[in-house]
Backbone atoms as SQL, in Angstrom:
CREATE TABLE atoms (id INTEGER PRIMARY KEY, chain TEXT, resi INTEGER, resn TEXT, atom TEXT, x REAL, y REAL, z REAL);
INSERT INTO atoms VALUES
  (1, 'A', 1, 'UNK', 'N', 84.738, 112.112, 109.040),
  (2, 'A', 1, 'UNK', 'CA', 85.108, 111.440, 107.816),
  (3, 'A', 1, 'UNK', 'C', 85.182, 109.935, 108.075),
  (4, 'A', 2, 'UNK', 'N', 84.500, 109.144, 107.003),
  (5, 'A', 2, 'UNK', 'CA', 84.657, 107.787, 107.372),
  (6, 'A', 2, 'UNK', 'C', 86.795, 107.492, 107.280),
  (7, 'A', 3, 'UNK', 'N', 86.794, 106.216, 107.605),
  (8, 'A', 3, 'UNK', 'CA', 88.130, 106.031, 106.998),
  (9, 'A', 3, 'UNK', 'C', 88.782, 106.135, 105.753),
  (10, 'A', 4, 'UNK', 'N', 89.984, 106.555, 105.957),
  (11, 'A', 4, 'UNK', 'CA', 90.680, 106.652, 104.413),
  (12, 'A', 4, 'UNK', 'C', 90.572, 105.517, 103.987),
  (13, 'A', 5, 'UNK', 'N', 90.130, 104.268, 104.272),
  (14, 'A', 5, 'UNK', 'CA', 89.989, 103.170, 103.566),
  (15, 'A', 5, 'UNK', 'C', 88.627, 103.381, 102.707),
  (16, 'A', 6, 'UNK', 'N', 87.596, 103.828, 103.599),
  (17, 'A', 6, 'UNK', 'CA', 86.128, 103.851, 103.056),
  (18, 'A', 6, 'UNK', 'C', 85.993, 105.248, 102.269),
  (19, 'A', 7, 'UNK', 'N', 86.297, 105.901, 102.703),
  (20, 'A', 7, 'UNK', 'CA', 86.608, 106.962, 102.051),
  (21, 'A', 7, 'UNK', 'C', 86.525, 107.639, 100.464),
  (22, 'A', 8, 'UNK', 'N', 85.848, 108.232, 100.314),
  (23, 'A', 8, 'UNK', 'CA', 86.407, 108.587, 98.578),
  (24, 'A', 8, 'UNK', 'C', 87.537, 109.727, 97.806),
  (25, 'A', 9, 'UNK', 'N', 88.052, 109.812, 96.775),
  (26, 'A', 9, 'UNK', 'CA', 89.158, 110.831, 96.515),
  (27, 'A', 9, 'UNK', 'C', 88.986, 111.733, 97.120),
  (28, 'A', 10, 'UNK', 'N', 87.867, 112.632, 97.152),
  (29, 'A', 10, 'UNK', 'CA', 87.844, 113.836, 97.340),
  (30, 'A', 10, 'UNK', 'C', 87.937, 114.253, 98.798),
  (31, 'A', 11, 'UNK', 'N', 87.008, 113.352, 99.700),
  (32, 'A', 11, 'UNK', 'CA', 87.198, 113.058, 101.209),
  (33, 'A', 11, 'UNK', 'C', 88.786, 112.622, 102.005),
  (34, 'A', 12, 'UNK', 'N', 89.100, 111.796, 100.876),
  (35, 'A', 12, 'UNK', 'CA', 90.852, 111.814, 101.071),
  (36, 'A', 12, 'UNK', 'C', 92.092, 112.931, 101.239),
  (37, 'A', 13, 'UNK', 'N', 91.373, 113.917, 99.560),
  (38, 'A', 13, 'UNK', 'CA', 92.571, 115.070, 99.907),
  (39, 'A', 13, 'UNK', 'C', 92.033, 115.957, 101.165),
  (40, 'A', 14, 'UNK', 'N', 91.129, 116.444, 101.446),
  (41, 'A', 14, 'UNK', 'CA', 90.213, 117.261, 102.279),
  (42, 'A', 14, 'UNK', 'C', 90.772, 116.773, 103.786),
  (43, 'A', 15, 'UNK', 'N', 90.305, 115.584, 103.453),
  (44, 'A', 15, 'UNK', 'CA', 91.233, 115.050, 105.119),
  (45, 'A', 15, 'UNK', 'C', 92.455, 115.122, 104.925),
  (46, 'A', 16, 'UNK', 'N', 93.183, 115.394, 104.605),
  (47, 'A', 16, 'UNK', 'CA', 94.732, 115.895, 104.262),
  (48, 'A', 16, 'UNK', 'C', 95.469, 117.040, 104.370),
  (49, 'A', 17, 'UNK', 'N', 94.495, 118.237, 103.530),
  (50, 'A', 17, 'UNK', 'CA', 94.923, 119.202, 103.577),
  (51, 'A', 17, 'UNK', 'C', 94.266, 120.406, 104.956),
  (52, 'A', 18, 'UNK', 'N', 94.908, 121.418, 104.672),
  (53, 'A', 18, 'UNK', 'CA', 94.530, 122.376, 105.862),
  (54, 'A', 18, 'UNK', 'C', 93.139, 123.049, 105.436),
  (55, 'A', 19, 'UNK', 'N', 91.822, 122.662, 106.294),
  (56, 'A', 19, 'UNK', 'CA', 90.621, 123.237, 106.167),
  (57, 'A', 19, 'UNK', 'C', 90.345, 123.993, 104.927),
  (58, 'A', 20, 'UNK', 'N', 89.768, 124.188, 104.430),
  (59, 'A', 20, 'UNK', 'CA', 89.211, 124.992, 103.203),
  (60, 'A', 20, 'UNK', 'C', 90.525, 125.364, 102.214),
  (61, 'A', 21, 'UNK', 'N', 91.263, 124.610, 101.657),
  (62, 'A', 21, 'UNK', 'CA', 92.089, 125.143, 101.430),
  (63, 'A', 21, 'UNK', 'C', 92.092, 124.699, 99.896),
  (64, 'A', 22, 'UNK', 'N', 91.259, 123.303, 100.041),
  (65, 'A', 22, 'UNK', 'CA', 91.430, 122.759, 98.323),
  (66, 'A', 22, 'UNK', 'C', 90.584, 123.578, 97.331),
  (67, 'A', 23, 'UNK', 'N', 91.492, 123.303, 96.300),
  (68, 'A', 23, 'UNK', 'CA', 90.603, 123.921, 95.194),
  (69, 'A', 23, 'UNK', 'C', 90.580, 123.010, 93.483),
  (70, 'A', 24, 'UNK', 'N', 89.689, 122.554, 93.674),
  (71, 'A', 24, 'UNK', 'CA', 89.870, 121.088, 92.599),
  (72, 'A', 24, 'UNK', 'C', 89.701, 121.852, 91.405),
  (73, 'A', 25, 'UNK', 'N', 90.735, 121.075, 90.354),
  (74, 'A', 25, 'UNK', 'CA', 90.911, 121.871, 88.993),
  (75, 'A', 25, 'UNK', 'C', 89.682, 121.641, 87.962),
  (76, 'A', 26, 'UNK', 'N', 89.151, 120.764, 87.885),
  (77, 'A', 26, 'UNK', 'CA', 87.692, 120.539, 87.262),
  (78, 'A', 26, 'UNK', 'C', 86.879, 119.605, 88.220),
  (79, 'A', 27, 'UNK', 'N', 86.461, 120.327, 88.711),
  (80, 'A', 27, 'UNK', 'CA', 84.874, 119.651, 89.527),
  (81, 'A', 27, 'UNK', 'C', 83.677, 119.037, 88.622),
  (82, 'A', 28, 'UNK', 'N', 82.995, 117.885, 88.735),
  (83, 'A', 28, 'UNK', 'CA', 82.146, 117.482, 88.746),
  (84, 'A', 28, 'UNK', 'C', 81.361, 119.047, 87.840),
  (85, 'A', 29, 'UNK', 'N', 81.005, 119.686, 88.621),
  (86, 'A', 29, 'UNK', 'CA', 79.665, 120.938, 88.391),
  (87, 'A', 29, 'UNK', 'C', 80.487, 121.274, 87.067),
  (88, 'A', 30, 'UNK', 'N', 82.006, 121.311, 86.322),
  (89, 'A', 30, 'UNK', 'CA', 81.963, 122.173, 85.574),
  (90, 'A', 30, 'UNK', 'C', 81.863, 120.969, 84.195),
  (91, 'A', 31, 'UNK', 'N', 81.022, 120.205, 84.652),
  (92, 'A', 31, 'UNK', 'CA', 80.239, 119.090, 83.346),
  (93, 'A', 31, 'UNK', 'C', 81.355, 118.666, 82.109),
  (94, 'A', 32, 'UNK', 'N', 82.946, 118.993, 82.502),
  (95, 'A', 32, 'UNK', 'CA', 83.370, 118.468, 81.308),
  (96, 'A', 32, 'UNK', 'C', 83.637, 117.014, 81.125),
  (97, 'A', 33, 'UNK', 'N', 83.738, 116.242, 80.122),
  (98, 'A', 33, 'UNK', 'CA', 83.474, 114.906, 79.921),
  (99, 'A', 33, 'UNK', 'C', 85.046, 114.382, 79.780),
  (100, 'A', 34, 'UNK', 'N', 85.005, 113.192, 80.378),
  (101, 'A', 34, 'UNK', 'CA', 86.585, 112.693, 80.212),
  (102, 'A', 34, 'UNK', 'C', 86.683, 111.783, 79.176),
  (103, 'A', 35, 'UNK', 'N', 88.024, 112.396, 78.031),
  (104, 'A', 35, 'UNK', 'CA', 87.682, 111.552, 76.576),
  (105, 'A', 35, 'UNK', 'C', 88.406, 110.677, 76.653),
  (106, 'A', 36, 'UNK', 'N', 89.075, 110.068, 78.277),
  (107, 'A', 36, 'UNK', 'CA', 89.220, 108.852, 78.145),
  (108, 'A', 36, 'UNK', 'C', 88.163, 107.377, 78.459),
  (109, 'A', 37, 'UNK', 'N', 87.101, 108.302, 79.081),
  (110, 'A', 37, 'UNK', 'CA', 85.960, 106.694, 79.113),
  (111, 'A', 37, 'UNK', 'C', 85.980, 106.213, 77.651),
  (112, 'A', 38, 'UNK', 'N', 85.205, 106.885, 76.876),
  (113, 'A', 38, 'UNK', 'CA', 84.992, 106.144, 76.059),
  (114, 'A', 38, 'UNK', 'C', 85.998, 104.802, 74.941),
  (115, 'A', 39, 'UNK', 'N', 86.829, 105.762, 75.055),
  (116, 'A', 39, 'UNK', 'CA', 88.460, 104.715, 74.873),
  (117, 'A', 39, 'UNK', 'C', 88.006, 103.196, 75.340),
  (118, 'A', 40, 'UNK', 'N', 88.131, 103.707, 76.508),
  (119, 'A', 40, 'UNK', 'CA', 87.921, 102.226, 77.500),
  (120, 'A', 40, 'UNK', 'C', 86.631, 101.658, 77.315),
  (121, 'A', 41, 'UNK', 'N', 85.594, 101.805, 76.339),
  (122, 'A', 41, 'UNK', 'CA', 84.384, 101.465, 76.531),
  (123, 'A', 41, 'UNK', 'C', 83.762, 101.320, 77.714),
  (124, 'A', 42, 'UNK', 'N', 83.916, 102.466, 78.678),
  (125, 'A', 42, 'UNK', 'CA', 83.461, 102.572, 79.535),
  (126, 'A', 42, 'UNK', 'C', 81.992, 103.623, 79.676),
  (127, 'A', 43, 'UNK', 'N', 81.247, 104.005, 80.576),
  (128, 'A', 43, 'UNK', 'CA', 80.082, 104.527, 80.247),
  (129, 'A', 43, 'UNK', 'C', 80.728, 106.098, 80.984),
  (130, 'A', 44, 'UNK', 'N', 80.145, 106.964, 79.998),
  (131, 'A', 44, 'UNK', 'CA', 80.530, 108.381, 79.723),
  (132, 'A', 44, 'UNK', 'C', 80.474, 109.304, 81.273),
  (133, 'A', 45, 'UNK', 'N', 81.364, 110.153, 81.798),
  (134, 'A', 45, 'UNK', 'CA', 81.333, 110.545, 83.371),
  (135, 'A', 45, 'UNK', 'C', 81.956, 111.482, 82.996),
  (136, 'A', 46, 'UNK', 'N', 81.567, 112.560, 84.402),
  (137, 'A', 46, 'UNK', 'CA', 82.340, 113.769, 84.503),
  (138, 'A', 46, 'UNK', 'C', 83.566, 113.895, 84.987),
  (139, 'A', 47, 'UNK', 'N', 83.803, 112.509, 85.027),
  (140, 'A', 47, 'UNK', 'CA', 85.045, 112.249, 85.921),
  (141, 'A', 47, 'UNK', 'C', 85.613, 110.752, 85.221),
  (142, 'A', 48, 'UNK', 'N', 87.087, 111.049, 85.407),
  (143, 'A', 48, 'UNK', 'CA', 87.406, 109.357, 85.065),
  (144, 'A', 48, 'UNK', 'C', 88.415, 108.776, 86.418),
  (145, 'A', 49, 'UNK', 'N', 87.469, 108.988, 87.309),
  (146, 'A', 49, 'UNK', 'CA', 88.079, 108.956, 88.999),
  (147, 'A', 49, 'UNK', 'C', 89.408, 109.158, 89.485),
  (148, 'A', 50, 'UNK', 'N', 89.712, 110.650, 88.756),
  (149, 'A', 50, 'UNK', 'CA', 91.099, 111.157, 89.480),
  (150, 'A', 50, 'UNK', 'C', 90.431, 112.200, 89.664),
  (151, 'A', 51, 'UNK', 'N', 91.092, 112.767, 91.014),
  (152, 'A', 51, 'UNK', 'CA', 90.853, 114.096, 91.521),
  (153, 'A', 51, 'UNK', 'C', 92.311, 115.086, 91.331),
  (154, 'A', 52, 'UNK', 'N', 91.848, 116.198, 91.272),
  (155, 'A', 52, 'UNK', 'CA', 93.276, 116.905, 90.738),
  (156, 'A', 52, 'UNK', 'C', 93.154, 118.168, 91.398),
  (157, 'A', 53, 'UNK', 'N', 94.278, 118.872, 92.178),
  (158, 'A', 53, 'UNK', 'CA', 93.976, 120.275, 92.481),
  (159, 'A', 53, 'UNK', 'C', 94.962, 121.015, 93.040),
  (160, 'A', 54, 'UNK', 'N', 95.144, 121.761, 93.930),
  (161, 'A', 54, 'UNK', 'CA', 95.536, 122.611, 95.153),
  (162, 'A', 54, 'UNK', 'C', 95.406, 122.885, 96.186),
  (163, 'A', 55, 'UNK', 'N', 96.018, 123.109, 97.460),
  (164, 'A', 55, 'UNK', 'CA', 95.526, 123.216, 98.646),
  (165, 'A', 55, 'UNK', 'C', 96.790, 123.660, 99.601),
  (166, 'A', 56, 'UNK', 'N', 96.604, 123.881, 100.806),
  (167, 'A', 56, 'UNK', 'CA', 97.890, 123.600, 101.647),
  (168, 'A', 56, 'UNK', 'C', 97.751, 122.591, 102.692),
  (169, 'A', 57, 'UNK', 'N', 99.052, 122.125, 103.200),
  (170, 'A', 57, 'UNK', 'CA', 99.100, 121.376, 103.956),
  (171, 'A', 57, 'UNK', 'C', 100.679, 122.067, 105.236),
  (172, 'A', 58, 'UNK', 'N', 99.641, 122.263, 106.736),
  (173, 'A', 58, 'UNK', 'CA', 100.394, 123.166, 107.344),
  (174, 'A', 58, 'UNK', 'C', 101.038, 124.510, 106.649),
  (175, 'A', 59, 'UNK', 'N', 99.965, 125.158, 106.088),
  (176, 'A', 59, 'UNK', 'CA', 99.998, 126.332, 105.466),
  (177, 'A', 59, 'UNK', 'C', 101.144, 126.509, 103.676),
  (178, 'A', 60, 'UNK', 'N', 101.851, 125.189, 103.845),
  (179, 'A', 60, 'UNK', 'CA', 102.475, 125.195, 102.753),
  (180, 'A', 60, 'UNK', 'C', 101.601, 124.719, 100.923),
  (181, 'A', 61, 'UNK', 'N', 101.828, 125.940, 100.381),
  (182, 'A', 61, 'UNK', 'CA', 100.948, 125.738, 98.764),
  (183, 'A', 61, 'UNK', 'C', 101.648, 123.757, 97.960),
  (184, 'A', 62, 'UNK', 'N', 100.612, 123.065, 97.593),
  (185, 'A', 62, 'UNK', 'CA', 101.031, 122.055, 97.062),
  (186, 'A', 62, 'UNK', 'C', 99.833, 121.626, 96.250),
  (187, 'A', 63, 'UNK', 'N', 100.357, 120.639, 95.287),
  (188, 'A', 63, 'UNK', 'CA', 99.196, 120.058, 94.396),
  (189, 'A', 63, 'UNK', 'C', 98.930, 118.544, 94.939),
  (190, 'A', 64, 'UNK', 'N', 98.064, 118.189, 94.057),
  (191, 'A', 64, 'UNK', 'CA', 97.498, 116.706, 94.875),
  (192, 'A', 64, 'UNK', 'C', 96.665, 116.528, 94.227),
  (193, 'A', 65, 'UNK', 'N', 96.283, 114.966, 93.981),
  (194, 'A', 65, 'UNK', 'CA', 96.102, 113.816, 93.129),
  (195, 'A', 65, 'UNK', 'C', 94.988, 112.516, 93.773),
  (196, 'A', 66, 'UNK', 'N', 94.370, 112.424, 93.795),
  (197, 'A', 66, 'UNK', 'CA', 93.807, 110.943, 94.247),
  (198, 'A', 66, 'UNK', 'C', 92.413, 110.266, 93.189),
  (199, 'A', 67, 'UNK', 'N', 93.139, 108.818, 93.559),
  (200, 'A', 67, 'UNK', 'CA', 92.221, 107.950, 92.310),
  (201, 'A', 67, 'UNK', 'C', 91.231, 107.482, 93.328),
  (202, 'A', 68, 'UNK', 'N', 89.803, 107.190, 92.754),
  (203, 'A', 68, 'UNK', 'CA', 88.938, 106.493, 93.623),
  (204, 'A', 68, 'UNK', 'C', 88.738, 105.528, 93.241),
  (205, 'A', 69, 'UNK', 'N', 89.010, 104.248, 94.773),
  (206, 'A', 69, 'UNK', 'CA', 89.741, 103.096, 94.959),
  (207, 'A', 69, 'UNK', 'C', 88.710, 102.347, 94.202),
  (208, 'A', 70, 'UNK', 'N', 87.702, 102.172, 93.724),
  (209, 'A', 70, 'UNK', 'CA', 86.946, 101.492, 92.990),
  (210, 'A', 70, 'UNK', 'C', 87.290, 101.724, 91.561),
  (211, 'A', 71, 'UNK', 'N', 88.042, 102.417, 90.814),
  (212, 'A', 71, 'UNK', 'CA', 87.637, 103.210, 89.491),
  (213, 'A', 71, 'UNK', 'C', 88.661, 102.119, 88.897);
């Protein structure tokens, strides 16, 4: 993994949590549109660069959050 500096959200929680453990609540693949770009006159994405999900960390169940540092 590059650094958590260089890094992106998703590479962030992953390096965080315990191996295979995340499970992101809307991925990219499931094409839904975030109805806050357009608000922002921003240009339309499957994402409005928060990551959102589940995973463990040292076997304990937790949720988790990360913005990508450009967004």
């Amino acid at each position: 993994m590059k650094s958590f500096f260089e890094a992106n959200a998703r590479q962030r929680i992953t390096g965080l949590l315990d191996p295979e453990s995340f499970v992101e609540f809307l991925p990219p693949s499931k094409r839904i549109i975030s109805p806050h770009l357009e608000q922002l006159d921003l240009p339309v994405s499957f994402d409005d660069g928060v990551v959102i999900g589940k995973g463990q960390l040292d076997g304990m169940n937790l949720f988790i959050a990360a913005q990508e540092g450009v967004f």
